[in-house]
Structures are given as C-alpha cells and as structure tokens.
Coordinates of C-alpha atoms and ligand atoms in Angstrom, one line a residue:
M271 CA -7.2 -144.7 -5.2
S272 CA -10.9 -143.6 -5.6
A273 CA -11.6 -140.2 -6.9
R274 CA -12.9 -139.1 -3.5
L275 CA -9.8 -140.3 -1.7
S276 CA -7.5 -138.6 -4.2
A277 CA -9.6 -135.3 -3.9
A278 CA -9.2 -135.5 -0.2
A279 CA -5.5 -136.1 -0.5
A280 CA -5.1 -133.2 -2.9
G281 CA -7.1 -130.9 -0.6
K282 CA -4.8 -131.9 2.3
A283 CA -1.7 -131.2 0.2
L284 CA -3.0 -127.8 -0.8
A285 CA -3.9 -126.9 2.7
A286 CA -0.4 -127.9 3.9
A287 CA 1.1 -125.6 1.2
C288 CA -1.1 -122.5 1.6
D289 CA -3.0 -121.1 4.6
S290 CA -6.1 -120.1 2.6
V291 CA -7.7 -123.0 0.8
R292 CA -11.5 -123.5 0.5
P293 CA -13.8 -125.5 -1.8
G294 CA -14.8 -123.7 -5.0
T295 CA -18.4 -122.5 -5.5
A296 CA -20.5 -121.5 -8.5
D297 CA -19.2 -117.9 -8.1
D298 CA -15.6 -119.2 -8.8
A299 CA -16.6 -121.0 -12.0
V300 CA -14.3 -120.4 -15.0
G301 CA -16.2 -120.9 -18.2
A302 CA -18.7 -123.5 -16.9
I303 CA -16.3 -125.3 -14.7
V304 CA -16.6 -125.0 -10.9
P305 CA -13.1 -125.5 -9.5
S306 CA -12.7 -128.0 -6.7
F307 CA -10.5 -125.6 -4.7
V308 CA -9.8 -121.9 -4.4
A309 CA -6.4 -121.1 -2.9
A310 CA -5.2 -117.6 -2.0
P311 CA -1.4 -117.6 -1.3
S312 CA 0.0 -114.7 0.7
S313 CA 3.6 -114.8 -0.6
T314 CA 5.6 -116.1 -3.5
A315 CA 6.9 -118.9 -1.2
Q316 CA 3.3 -120.1 -0.5
A317 CA 2.4 -119.8 -4.2
S318 CA 5.4 -122.0 -5.0
A319 CA 4.5 -124.6 -2.5
L320 CA 0.9 -124.5 -3.8
L321 CA 1.8 -125.0 -7.4
R322 CA 4.2 -127.8 -6.4
A323 CA 1.3 -129.5 -4.6
C324 CA -0.9 -129.0 -7.7
A325 CA 1.8 -130.6 -9.9
E326 CA 2.1 -133.6 -7.5
H327 CA -1.7 -134.2 -7.7
D328 CA -2.0 -133.4 -11.4
L329 CA -4.4 -130.5 -10.8
A330 CA -5.2 -127.9 -13.5
V331 CA -4.7 -124.3 -12.3
V332 CA -6.3 -121.0 -13.4
P333 CA -4.8 -117.8 -11.9
R334 CA -7.3 -115.1 -10.9
G335 CA -6.8 -111.4 -10.2
S336 CA -10.0 -109.4 -9.7
G337 CA -11.7 -112.0 -12.0
S338 CA -13.2 -109.4 -14.3
R339 CA -12.0 -110.9 -17.6
L340 CA -11.7 -114.7 -16.9
G341 CA -14.1 -115.0 -19.8
W342 CA -11.6 -113.9 -22.3
G343 CA -9.9 -116.5 -24.5
A344 CA -11.4 -120.0 -24.7
P345 CA -12.6 -121.4 -21.4
P346 CA -10.0 -123.7 -19.9
A347 CA -10.6 -127.4 -20.6
R348 CA -9.9 -128.2 -16.9
C349 CA -9.9 -126.1 -13.8
D350 CA -9.3 -127.9 -10.5
V351 CA -7.7 -125.0 -8.6
V352 CA -8.3 -121.3 -8.9
V353 CA -5.4 -119.4 -7.5
D354 CA -6.8 -116.1 -6.1
M355 CA -4.1 -113.5 -6.0
L356 CA -5.9 -110.8 -4.0
R357 CA -4.0 -111.5 -0.8
M358 CA -0.8 -110.5 -2.6
G359 CA -1.7 -106.8 -3.0
A360 CA 1.3 -104.9 -1.6
V361 CA 3.5 -102.3 -3.1
I362 CA 6.8 -103.8 -2.0
E363 CA 9.1 -101.0 -2.9
H364 CA 8.7 -97.6 -4.5
A365 CA 12.1 -96.2 -5.4
A366 CA 10.8 -92.7 -6.4
G367 CA 14.3 -91.4 -7.2
D368 CA 14.9 -94.2 -9.7
L369 CA 11.3 -94.0 -11.0
V370 CA 10.8 -97.7 -10.3
A371 CA 8.2 -99.7 -8.3
R372 CA 8.0 -103.4 -7.3
V373 CA 4.5 -104.6 -6.6
Q374 CA 2.8 -107.9 -5.9
A375 CA 0.7 -109.3 -8.7
G376 CA -2.6 -109.2 -6.8
A377 CA -2.3 -105.4 -6.2
R378 CA -5.1 -103.4 -7.8
M379 CA -4.2 -100.7 -10.3
A380 CA -6.0 -98.0 -8.3
D381 CA -4.3 -98.9 -5.0
V382 CA -0.9 -98.9 -6.7
A383 CA -1.7 -95.6 -8.3
S384 CA -2.6 -93.9 -5.0
V385 CA 0.7 -95.0 -3.5
L386 CA 2.7 -93.8 -6.5
A387 CA 0.8 -90.5 -6.7
K388 CA 2.1 -89.5 -3.3
A389 CA 5.5 -89.0 -5.1
G390 CA 3.8 -87.5 -8.2
Q391 CA 4.4 -90.7 -10.2
E392 CA 2.4 -93.4 -12.0
I393 CA 2.5 -96.6 -14.1
A394 CA 1.4 -95.0 -17.4
L395 CA -1.3 -97.6 -18.3
D396 CA -4.9 -96.5 -18.5
V397 CA -6.6 -99.6 -17.4
P398 CA -9.6 -99.8 -14.9
G399 CA -8.6 -99.3 -11.2
G400 CA -10.1 -102.6 -10.1
A401 CA -7.9 -104.7 -12.4
T402 CA -4.8 -106.4 -10.8
I403 CA -1.2 -106.0 -11.9
G404 CA -1.1 -109.8 -12.7
G405 CA -4.4 -109.6 -14.8
V406 CA -3.2 -106.6 -16.7
L407 CA 0.1 -108.3 -17.5
A408 CA -1.5 -111.6 -18.3
D409 CA -4.0 -109.9 -20.7
A410 CA -1.3 -107.5 -22.1
L411 CA -3.7 -104.6 -21.8
A412 CA -2.9 -101.0 -22.4
G413 CA -5.2 -98.0 -22.8
P414 CA -4.9 -94.8 -24.9
R415 CA -1.5 -93.7 -23.7
R416 CA 0.3 -96.7 -25.2
L417 CA 1.1 -94.4 -28.0
R418 CA 3.6 -92.4 -25.8
Y419 CA 4.5 -94.8 -23.0
G420 CA 4.0 -98.2 -24.6
T421 CA 2.2 -101.3 -23.3
P422 CA 2.8 -103.4 -20.1
R423 CA 5.5 -105.2 -22.0
D424 CA 7.4 -102.0 -22.4
L425 CA 6.9 -100.7 -18.9
L426 CA 7.8 -104.0 -17.2
I427 CA 11.5 -104.3 -16.2
G428 CA 11.4 -107.2 -13.8
I429 CA 9.1 -110.1 -12.9
T430 CA 8.8 -113.0 -10.5
V431 CA 6.8 -116.0 -11.6
V432 CA 6.1 -119.4 -10.3
R433 CA 6.3 -122.1 -12.9
A434 CA 3.8 -124.9 -13.2
D435 CA 6.1 -127.3 -11.2
G436 CA 6.4 -124.8 -8.4
M437 CA 9.9 -123.5 -9.3
V438 CA 10.3 -119.7 -8.7
A439 CA 11.9 -117.7 -11.5
H440 CA 13.1 -114.1 -11.5
S441 CA 13.9 -112.0 -14.5
G442 CA 15.1 -108.4 -14.9
G443 CA 15.3 -106.3 -11.8
K444 CA 15.2 -102.7 -10.7
V445 CA 17.4 -101.4 -13.4
V446 CA 15.7 -100.0 -16.5
K447 CA 18.6 -101.2 -18.7
N448 CA 18.7 -104.9 -18.0
V449 CA 19.8 -107.3 -20.6
A450 CA 21.1 -110.5 -19.0
G451 CA 19.3 -113.8 -19.4
Y452 CA 15.9 -114.6 -20.9
D453 CA 13.3 -111.9 -20.7
I454 CA 10.6 -113.9 -19.0
G455 CA 8.6 -110.8 -18.4
K456 CA 8.0 -110.4 -22.2
L457 CA 6.9 -114.1 -22.4
F458 CA 4.5 -113.8 -19.6
T459 CA 2.9 -110.6 -20.9
G460 CA -0.2 -111.7 -22.7
S461 CA 0.2 -115.3 -21.5
A462 CA -3.3 -115.3 -20.0
G463 CA -2.3 -117.6 -17.2
T464 CA -1.1 -120.4 -19.5
L465 CA 2.7 -120.3 -18.6
G466 CA 2.7 -119.9 -14.9
L467 CA 1.7 -117.6 -12.0
I468 CA 3.0 -114.0 -11.9
T469 CA 3.6 -113.1 -8.3
E470 CA 5.6 -109.8 -8.5
A471 CA 6.4 -107.2 -11.1
T472 CA 8.8 -104.2 -11.3
F473 CA 7.7 -101.3 -13.5
R474 CA 9.4 -98.2 -14.7
L475 CA 7.4 -95.2 -13.7
H476 CA 6.6 -91.8 -15.2
P477 CA 6.0 -88.4 -13.6
L478 CA 2.3 -87.5 -13.4
P479 CA 1.7 -84.8 -15.9
A480 CA 1.0 -81.3 -14.5
A481 CA -1.7 -80.6 -17.2
R482 CA -3.7 -82.5 -19.8
A483 CA -5.7 -81.3 -22.8
W484 CA -7.9 -83.2 -25.2
V485 CA -8.6 -82.1 -28.7
T486 CA -11.4 -83.9 -30.5
A487 CA -12.4 -83.9 -34.2
R488 CA -15.5 -85.5 -35.6
V489 CA -16.2 -86.3 -39.2
Q490 CA -19.3 -87.7 -40.8
G491 CA -19.8 -88.7 -44.4
T492 CA -19.8 -91.4 -46.9
S493 CA -17.4 -94.3 -46.8
P494 CA -14.6 -94.6 -47.9
E495 CA -13.9 -90.8 -47.9
V496 CA -14.7 -90.4 -44.2
T497 CA -12.5 -93.3 -43.1
T498 CA -9.7 -91.9 -45.2
M499 CA -10.2 -88.5 -43.5
A500 CA -10.2 -90.0 -40.0
A501 CA -7.1 -92.1 -40.8
A502 CA -5.3 -89.0 -42.1
M503 CA -6.2 -87.1 -38.9
A504 CA -5.0 -89.9 -36.7
A505 CA -1.7 -90.3 -38.6
A506 CA -1.1 -86.5 -38.6
A507 CA -1.7 -86.3 -34.9
A508 CA 0.4 -89.4 -34.0
N509 CA 3.3 -88.4 -36.2
S510 CA 3.3 -84.7 -35.3
P511 CA 6.2 -83.1 -33.3
L512 CA 3.5 -81.9 -30.9
V513 CA 4.1 -85.3 -29.1
A514 CA 0.6 -86.5 -28.5
S515 CA 0.3 -89.0 -25.6
A516 CA -2.7 -90.7 -27.2
V517 CA -4.6 -90.6 -30.4
E518 CA -7.9 -92.5 -30.1
L519 CA -10.7 -93.2 -32.5
D520 CA -14.3 -94.3 -32.1
R521 CA -17.2 -95.1 -34.3
L522 CA -20.1 -96.1 -32.2
A523 CA -22.4 -96.9 -35.1
S524 CA -21.6 -98.4 -38.4
G525 CA -21.8 -95.6 -41.0
G526 CA -22.0 -93.0 -38.2
P527 CA -19.6 -90.2 -37.3
I528 CA -16.0 -91.0 -36.5
S529 CA -14.3 -89.1 -33.6
V530 CA -10.5 -88.7 -33.4
G531 CA -9.4 -87.7 -29.9
V532 CA -5.9 -86.5 -29.1
L533 CA -4.4 -86.2 -25.6
L534 CA -1.5 -83.8 -24.9
E535 CA 0.3 -83.8 -21.5
G536 CA 3.0 -81.7 -19.9
S537 CA 3.3 -78.3 -18.2
A538 CA 0.1 -76.1 -18.2
D539 CA 1.5 -73.5 -20.6
G540 CA 3.1 -75.9 -22.9
V541 CA -0.1 -78.1 -23.1
A542 CA -2.3 -75.1 -23.8
A543 CA -0.1 -74.0 -26.7
R544 CA 0.3 -77.5 -28.1
A545 CA -3.4 -78.1 -27.9
E546 CA -4.1 -75.0 -30.0
E547 CA -1.5 -76.1 -32.6
M548 CA -3.0 -79.6 -32.6
K549 CA -6.4 -78.1 -33.3
G550 CA -4.9 -76.2 -36.2
L551 CA -3.2 -79.3 -37.5
L552 CA -6.4 -81.4 -37.5
S553 CA -8.3 -78.5 -39.0
A554 CA -5.7 -78.3 -41.9
V555 CA -6.2 -82.0 -42.5
I556 CA -10.0 -81.6 -42.7
R557 CA -9.7 -78.6 -45.0
S558 CA -7.3 -80.4 -47.3
G559 CA -9.9 -83.2 -47.6
D560 CA -13.0 -81.1 -47.7
A561 CA -13.9 -81.9 -51.2
V562 CA -14.5 -85.5 -50.3
I563 CA -16.6 -84.9 -47.2
R564 CA -20.2 -84.9 -48.4
S565 CA -22.8 -85.5 -45.7
S566 CA -23.5 -83.3 -42.7
D567 CA -23.6 -83.5 -39.0
E568 CA -24.9 -81.3 -36.3
A569 CA -22.4 -79.1 -34.5
A570 CA -21.9 -79.8 -30.8
P571 CA -22.2 -76.7 -28.5
G572 CA -18.9 -74.8 -28.5
A573 CA -17.5 -76.8 -31.4
E574 CA -15.7 -75.0 -34.2
V575 CA -17.3 -76.0 -37.4
V576 CA -14.9 -76.4 -40.2
H577 CA -16.2 -76.0 -43.8
G578 CA -19.9 -76.3 -43.3
A579 CA -21.2 -78.9 -40.8
H580 CA -19.3 -81.9 -42.2
A581 CA -16.6 -82.0 -39.6
M582 CA -15.9 -80.2 -36.4
I583 CA -13.2 -79.8 -33.8
T584 CA -14.0 -79.1 -30.2
A585 CA -12.1 -76.5 -28.2
P586 CA -9.3 -78.0 -26.2
A587 CA -10.7 -79.5 -23.0
S588 CA -9.1 -80.3 -19.7
A589 CA -11.5 -83.3 -19.1
A590 CA -11.5 -86.4 -21.1
P591 CA -14.3 -86.7 -23.7
D592 CA -17.1 -89.3 -23.2
C593 CA -15.9 -92.9 -23.8
W594 CA -12.2 -92.0 -23.6
G595 CA -10.2 -95.2 -23.1
W596 CA -13.3 -97.2 -23.1
V597 CA -13.2 -100.8 -24.4
P598 CA -16.5 -101.9 -25.8
L599 CA -16.8 -105.1 -23.7
G600 CA -20.5 -105.6 -24.3
G601 CA -20.9 -108.3 -21.6
D602 CA -19.4 -111.7 -21.3
D603 CA -21.3 -113.0 -24.3
A604 CA -20.3 -110.3 -26.7
T605 CA -17.7 -110.8 -29.5
L606 CA -14.7 -108.7 -28.9
L607 CA -12.0 -108.5 -31.7
R608 CA -8.7 -106.8 -31.2
V609 CA -7.3 -105.6 -34.5
S610 CA -3.6 -104.7 -34.5
F611 CA -2.0 -103.1 -37.6
W612 CA 0.7 -100.9 -39.0
V613 CA -0.6 -97.4 -38.5
S614 CA -0.1 -96.8 -42.2
A615 CA -2.9 -99.4 -42.8
L616 CA -5.5 -97.6 -40.6
A617 CA -7.6 -96.4 -43.5
V618 CA -7.6 -99.9 -45.0
V619 CA -8.6 -101.5 -41.6
L620 CA -11.4 -99.0 -41.0
E621 CA -12.8 -99.5 -44.4
A622 CA -12.5 -103.3 -44.1
I623 CA -14.5 -103.1 -40.9
E624 CA -17.1 -100.9 -42.6
A625 CA -17.3 -103.1 -45.6
A626 CA -17.6 -106.3 -43.5
A627 CA -20.5 -104.5 -41.6
R628 CA -22.2 -103.7 -44.9
E629 CA -21.8 -107.2 -46.2
T630 CA -23.0 -109.0 -43.1
G631 CA -25.6 -106.4 -41.9
L632 CA -23.8 -106.3 -38.5
R633 CA -23.4 -103.0 -36.6
P634 CA -20.1 -103.1 -34.8
F635 CA -18.7 -100.6 -32.2
V636 CA -15.2 -99.6 -33.1
M637 CA -12.9 -97.9 -30.6
G638 CA -9.2 -97.9 -29.7
S639 CA -5.8 -96.5 -30.1
A640 CA -5.8 -95.7 -33.8
G641 CA -2.5 -93.8 -33.5
A642 CA -0.8 -96.8 -32.0
G643 CA -2.3 -99.4 -34.4
A644 CA -4.8 -101.1 -32.1
L645 CA -8.6 -101.1 -32.4
Y646 CA -11.3 -103.0 -30.5
V647 CA -14.3 -104.1 -32.5
M648 CA -17.4 -105.3 -30.5
L649 CA -20.3 -107.2 -32.0
P650 CA -23.4 -107.6 -29.8
A651 CA -24.0 -111.0 -28.2
A652 CA -27.1 -111.9 -30.2
E653 CA -25.3 -112.2 -33.6
A654 CA -25.7 -115.5 -35.4
P655 CA -22.3 -117.3 -35.2
G656 CA -22.1 -118.0 -38.9
V657 CA -22.6 -114.3 -39.7
A658 CA -20.2 -113.1 -37.0
A659 CA -17.6 -115.6 -38.3
R660 CA -18.1 -114.2 -41.8
F661 CA -17.5 -110.7 -40.4
V662 CA -14.3 -111.8 -38.6
G663 CA -13.1 -113.6 -41.8
L664 CA -13.7 -110.5 -43.9
V665 CA -11.8 -108.2 -41.6
R666 CA -8.9 -110.7 -41.3
A667 CA -8.7 -111.1 -45.1
A668 CA -8.6 -107.4 -45.7
I669 CA -5.6 -106.7 -43.4
P670 CA -2.6 -106.4 -45.7
A671 CA -0.3 -109.5 -45.2
G672 CA 2.3 -109.0 -42.6
R673 CA 0.8 -105.7 -41.5
G674 CA -1.5 -106.8 -38.7
G675 CA -3.9 -109.3 -37.5
A676 CA -7.3 -109.7 -35.7
V677 CA -7.5 -111.8 -32.5
L678 CA -10.8 -112.6 -30.8
L679 CA -10.4 -111.7 -27.1
S680 CA -13.9 -113.0 -26.3
A681 CA -16.2 -115.2 -28.3
R682 CA -19.1 -117.5 -27.5
A683 CA -18.7 -121.3 -28.1
P684 CA -20.8 -121.3 -31.3
L685 CA -18.6 -118.6 -32.9
R686 CA -15.4 -120.4 -31.7
A687 CA -16.7 -123.6 -33.4
A688 CA -17.6 -121.6 -36.6
L689 CA -14.1 -120.3 -36.8
A690 CA -12.3 -123.6 -35.9
D691 CA -11.1 -124.2 -39.4
D692 CA -10.5 -120.5 -40.1
G693 CA -7.8 -119.6 -37.7
G694 CA -9.8 -119.9 -34.5
L695 CA -9.5 -117.1 -32.0
A696 CA -6.0 -116.2 -33.0
G697 CA -6.3 -116.1 -36.8
S698 CA -3.0 -116.3 -38.6
T699 CA -0.9 -114.9 -35.8
P700 CA 2.7 -115.4 -36.7
G701 CA 4.9 -117.4 -34.4
L702 CA 2.3 -120.0 -33.1
A703 CA 4.9 -122.8 -33.4
L704 CA 7.3 -120.9 -31.2
M705 CA 4.5 -120.1 -28.7
R706 CA 3.6 -123.8 -28.6
A707 CA 7.2 -124.7 -27.9
V708 CA 7.4 -122.1 -25.1
K709 CA 4.2 -123.5 -23.6
D710 CA 5.6 -127.1 -23.7
Q711 CA 8.8 -125.8 -22.0
F712 CA 7.1 -123.9 -19.1
D713 CA 4.2 -126.2 -18.6
P714 CA 4.9 -129.7 -20.1
G715 CA 1.9 -131.2 -18.4
H716 CA -0.4 -128.5 -19.8
R717 CA -2.0 -127.8 -16.4
M718 CA -1.8 -124.0 -16.5
A719 CA -5.2 -122.8 -17.9
P720 CA -5.2 -125.7 -20.4
G721 CA -7.0 -124.9 -23.6
R722 CA -7.2 -121.2 -22.9
F723 CA -5.4 -120.6 -26.1
T724 CA -7.1 -122.9 -28.6
W725 CA -3.8 -123.4 -30.4
A726 CA -1.8 -124.6 -27.3
Ligands
FAD169 C1 -8.5 -99.2 -21.9 C2 -9.1 -100.4 -21.3 C3 -10.3 -100.3 -20.7 C4 -10.9 -101.4 -20.1 N1 -12.2 -101.2 -19.5 C5 -12.7 -102.3 -18.8 C6 -13.9 -102.1 -18.1 O1 -14.5 -101.1 -18.2 N2 -14.4 -103.2 -17.4 C7 -13.7 -104.3 -17.3 O2 -14.2 -105.3 -16.7 N3 -12.6 -104.5 -18.0 C8 -12.0 -103.5 -18.7 N4 -10.9 -103.7 -19.3 C9 -10.2 -104.9 -19.2 C10 -9.5 -105.0 -17.9 O3 -8.4 -104.2 -17.9 C11 -9.2 -106.4 -17.6 O4 -10.4 -106.8 -17.1 C12 -8.1 -106.6 -16.5 O5 -6.8 -106.2 -17.1 C13 -8.0 -107.9 -16.0 O6 -7.5 -107.8 -14.7 P1 -8.1 -108.8 -13.6 O7 -7.3 -108.6 -12.3 O8 -9.6 -108.7 -13.5 O9 -7.7 -110.2 -14.2 P2 -8.6 -111.5 -14.3 O10 -9.8 -111.3 -15.1 O11 -8.7 -112.1 -12.9 O12 -7.6 -112.4 -15.2 C14 -7.4 -112.1 -16.5 C15 -6.5 -113.2 -17.1 O13 -5.2 -113.0 -16.5 C16 -4.8 -114.3 -15.9 N5 -4.2 -113.9 -14.6 C17 -4.7 -113.1 -13.6 N6 -3.7 -112.9 -12.7 C18 -2.6 -113.6 -13.0 C19 -1.4 -113.8 -12.5 N7 -1.0 -113.3 -11.3 N8 -0.5 -114.6 -13.1 C20 -0.8 -115.2 -14.3 N9 -2.0 -115.0 -14.9 C21 -2.9 -114.2 -14.3 C22 -6.1 -115.0 -15.6 O14 -6.0 -116.4 -15.6 C23 -6.9 -114.6 -16.9 O15 -6.6 -115.4 -18.0 C24 -10.3 -102.6 -20.0 C25 -9.0 -102.7 -20.6 C26 -8.4 -101.6 -21.2 C27 -7.1 -101.8 -21.9

C-alpha cells in the first residue's frame, strides 16, 4: 500500500474510533514534528478505540493536556497522532464526606479547584491552574506544599489508563487504603506519556486551610558560610514541631542573597502563634551562625534585622512572597535541571551548584522545595552546550552517592548531545533497567511518545 493510501486508511480508522479527529497543524508540533492527526476523545471508551486504531496502523502517539510542557524531556522520535485530552475535563465525582474526588485527566487544575472549594476542599498540589490533571501526573509535578502533603504520587489513590494496545486498565479506587494488585498509578506518575494514556484519576483531598502565614528569612554572605546557614534554616524549619506546610528556598543570582520561605497553615489563631515561633526559630539559627555571616545586605521595609544587616526575617505575612512556588522555566530553550536529594545533603547541593557556577562562569537561578529535597536550577538558553554540560556534570558529581540525583527536565538538542555519554537527561538515576522493562511491558511496540526518555 502506498504511504498516501495507508495515511487515508489510518485517518478513516481514527475517525471511526473517535468523533473529533482533524489533521495536525504547525501549532500541534511536538518537538519539530507536526503530527498527521489530532484526536480528542470524549470518554475512556473513545480513547480506548482510538489507541486500538493507532496500534492497528502502527501510529506513534503523544498525549497532550494543556500543551504547556510538551517540550520537557527529549522530543519524541515519532509523533503521528496527538491525543488532545481537553474534551475530558469533568469532575466525575466529589465525595466530600470521604475527602475523595474522581476527575477526568483533561480537567484543568483551576476548574477542579473551584468545584472542590465549594465544599472547602482541595487537591493539595500547587501547580498552575491551566495545567491538566493528566499533565501534572505524567510530569510528576508538585509545588511547595509537597513537604506536608506529598507529591501527585502520594495523593493519587486510583487511576484509569488506556494502554498502547487500547486495553483499559484500572487501579486503586475510592478508598484511601487500597493495597490489592499492581499500583499502576505509581508507575504512570512521571511517565511523561510513554506508558499509555491517563484518562481518569482519583485523589485524596484535604480541607482548605482557614489561614496561612509566610515567614521569610534572607541571608547574604560569602560561600560556603551562607549556603550552610540557609541549609540550617531550611532543615530547622522543615523538622520543627511547628509543622510547616512548605519550606522553600531561592537564590535568583549566583552569589546573591538566599531566601528561605516557610508556610504555616491552620486555624487563624494557631497559625499566628506558630508563625511567631517560626520567626524565633529562624532567628535563633541565624544568631547561632552569626560569626560566619560576613557581608551585608539592605534591610527590606518592615523587616526585622538580626545581627547587623547580614540577615533578616520579615514579619509573618498572610500573602505569599514574590516568586513563591515559581519554577524558573526560562522559555522552551532554557536548561532546567531538577535536583532531588536527601534533605541532610542540602548544604552540599547548594554549595555544589555555587561551585559549578563559579567554575563555569554560568549564573543559574535556583529555586524549589528545599525542605522536601527538591530544587530546580535554570540556566539561560544562550549557554554554550559544552559549558552547560560541564555545569550539569559538576553538580551531578558533587551529590553524595545514593543521596540524590539531577535530571534534566528540559534541554536543547546540542546539550542533550553533549551529555549523551555522560548520563544523558536522566544521569545515573537508579532503576533504569527496571523502567525499561516496564516500558517494554506496557508499550512493546514503543509507540507511546517514543524516545521521550532517551534511555527507553
Ligand atoms: C510549582 C510549579 C510551578 C509551575 N509553574 C509553571 C508556569 O508558571 N508555567 C508553566 O507553563 N508551567 C509551570 N509548571 C509546570 C506545569 O505544571 C506543567 O506545565 C503542567 O503540569 C503540565 O500540564 P499540561 O496539561 O500542560 O501537560 P502537557 O504539557 O500537555 O503534557 C506534559 C506531559 O504529560 C504528558 N501527558 C499529558 N496528559 C497526559 C495524559 N492524559 N496521559 C498521559 N500522559 C499525558 C504529555 O505527553 C507530556 O509528556 C510548574 C510546575 C510546578 C510544580
């Protein structure tokens, strides 16, 4: 059969399976590949028929939520069909009494949040409102409050997926304690569309807090003293019985001040009292380390200056500080590294990033959930690939063995090539052999976002 005839036959099969199929356009491109088709199923049954048709015609499939982060990971090697999930945007069930909600994977976080808020509840993940449930799960993204509530993997209690061959699989359910069978939800969290299509997910919910308060400390000084100080504050806040919901850190310029922000949630009175105690705790850490803080910084209005102007703590605020929960995305061409580590290694990781910046002359942004052992490091797009690869290698080498790793979420082709012999995007992530075996099991034809993970 000629290519044209087989494309026509494939298009016919897709249209028979799904009531919304159109030709792909440049706006649908994933990486540089314009898909032949964009199909938007309205139900799990349609998604199943669609993926079966794709299997029969050997079509490569890339799932798409809001499409905001299709540039993360390596671009797929093939992309014949983009499966657009935005028609599957319903909250199917909200069992407020059980603190559980079942939602379709194309639902946007903000829409789900507004439904749940009517009963004073939420999915406790701080991700942008435009992102879809499927995209958040597939990218395994969590914001600042992962410290208290965990990541999508922890909040997900049930999932429905369509495998590459069109078979529908369910795992878990509405019960928070659910132990029977394989936990497919955990496999699909972070799978970046490579294992199958997520069509529904069930989450455990939390009550919306009555009050919130942020306490922010900022230190400036000479490395490594200042990184040690910031790490000591983050560890003290995260481990304190004051039960912080989040402990975030940012350093927006290499060698510049480091901010540690702590979020407390609960009843209004309780939060106010805990915020004052948290302020005292951070202040005590700063005082105990005062001898090593050397340079100075200008005090922000209303800030309490502790020991000269080297460090300061802002009065507890009911609004989030600037950049709270921000991920330094830096555009599609920027290099974005996610560093995960044991919290006890925070000072080592911060100093490693600083040392790599000094050695390479790069000026990274660093932000993230220091108290939960996850930082994002962004390098501007214009960096020479060899230099950026050196930076990534230095950071990876400095993380104590078995205590963390650094994965590139986003990297341009020249940087991917420069790192090809040095761990690629994933570095020395443990369990790659097992992950390959899982991929082979779920998608033996390698048609789901093939090549998205360079190791698969
Ligand atoms: C704290 C925080 C702050 C952030 N801030 C921003 C921000 O300001 N701006 C921004 O753009 N992003 C931001 N992000 C990233 C943002 O959360 C992601 O863009 C989002 O999670 C992706 O959702 P999406 O619907 O756009 O997915 P897409 O970009 O459409 O897809 C992402 C990946 O998931 C796969 N996928 C999507 N749906 C499914 C499905 N149903 N089944 C299987 N695989 C699927 C895709 O193939 C792709 O690999 C932030 C993340 C965090 C944690």
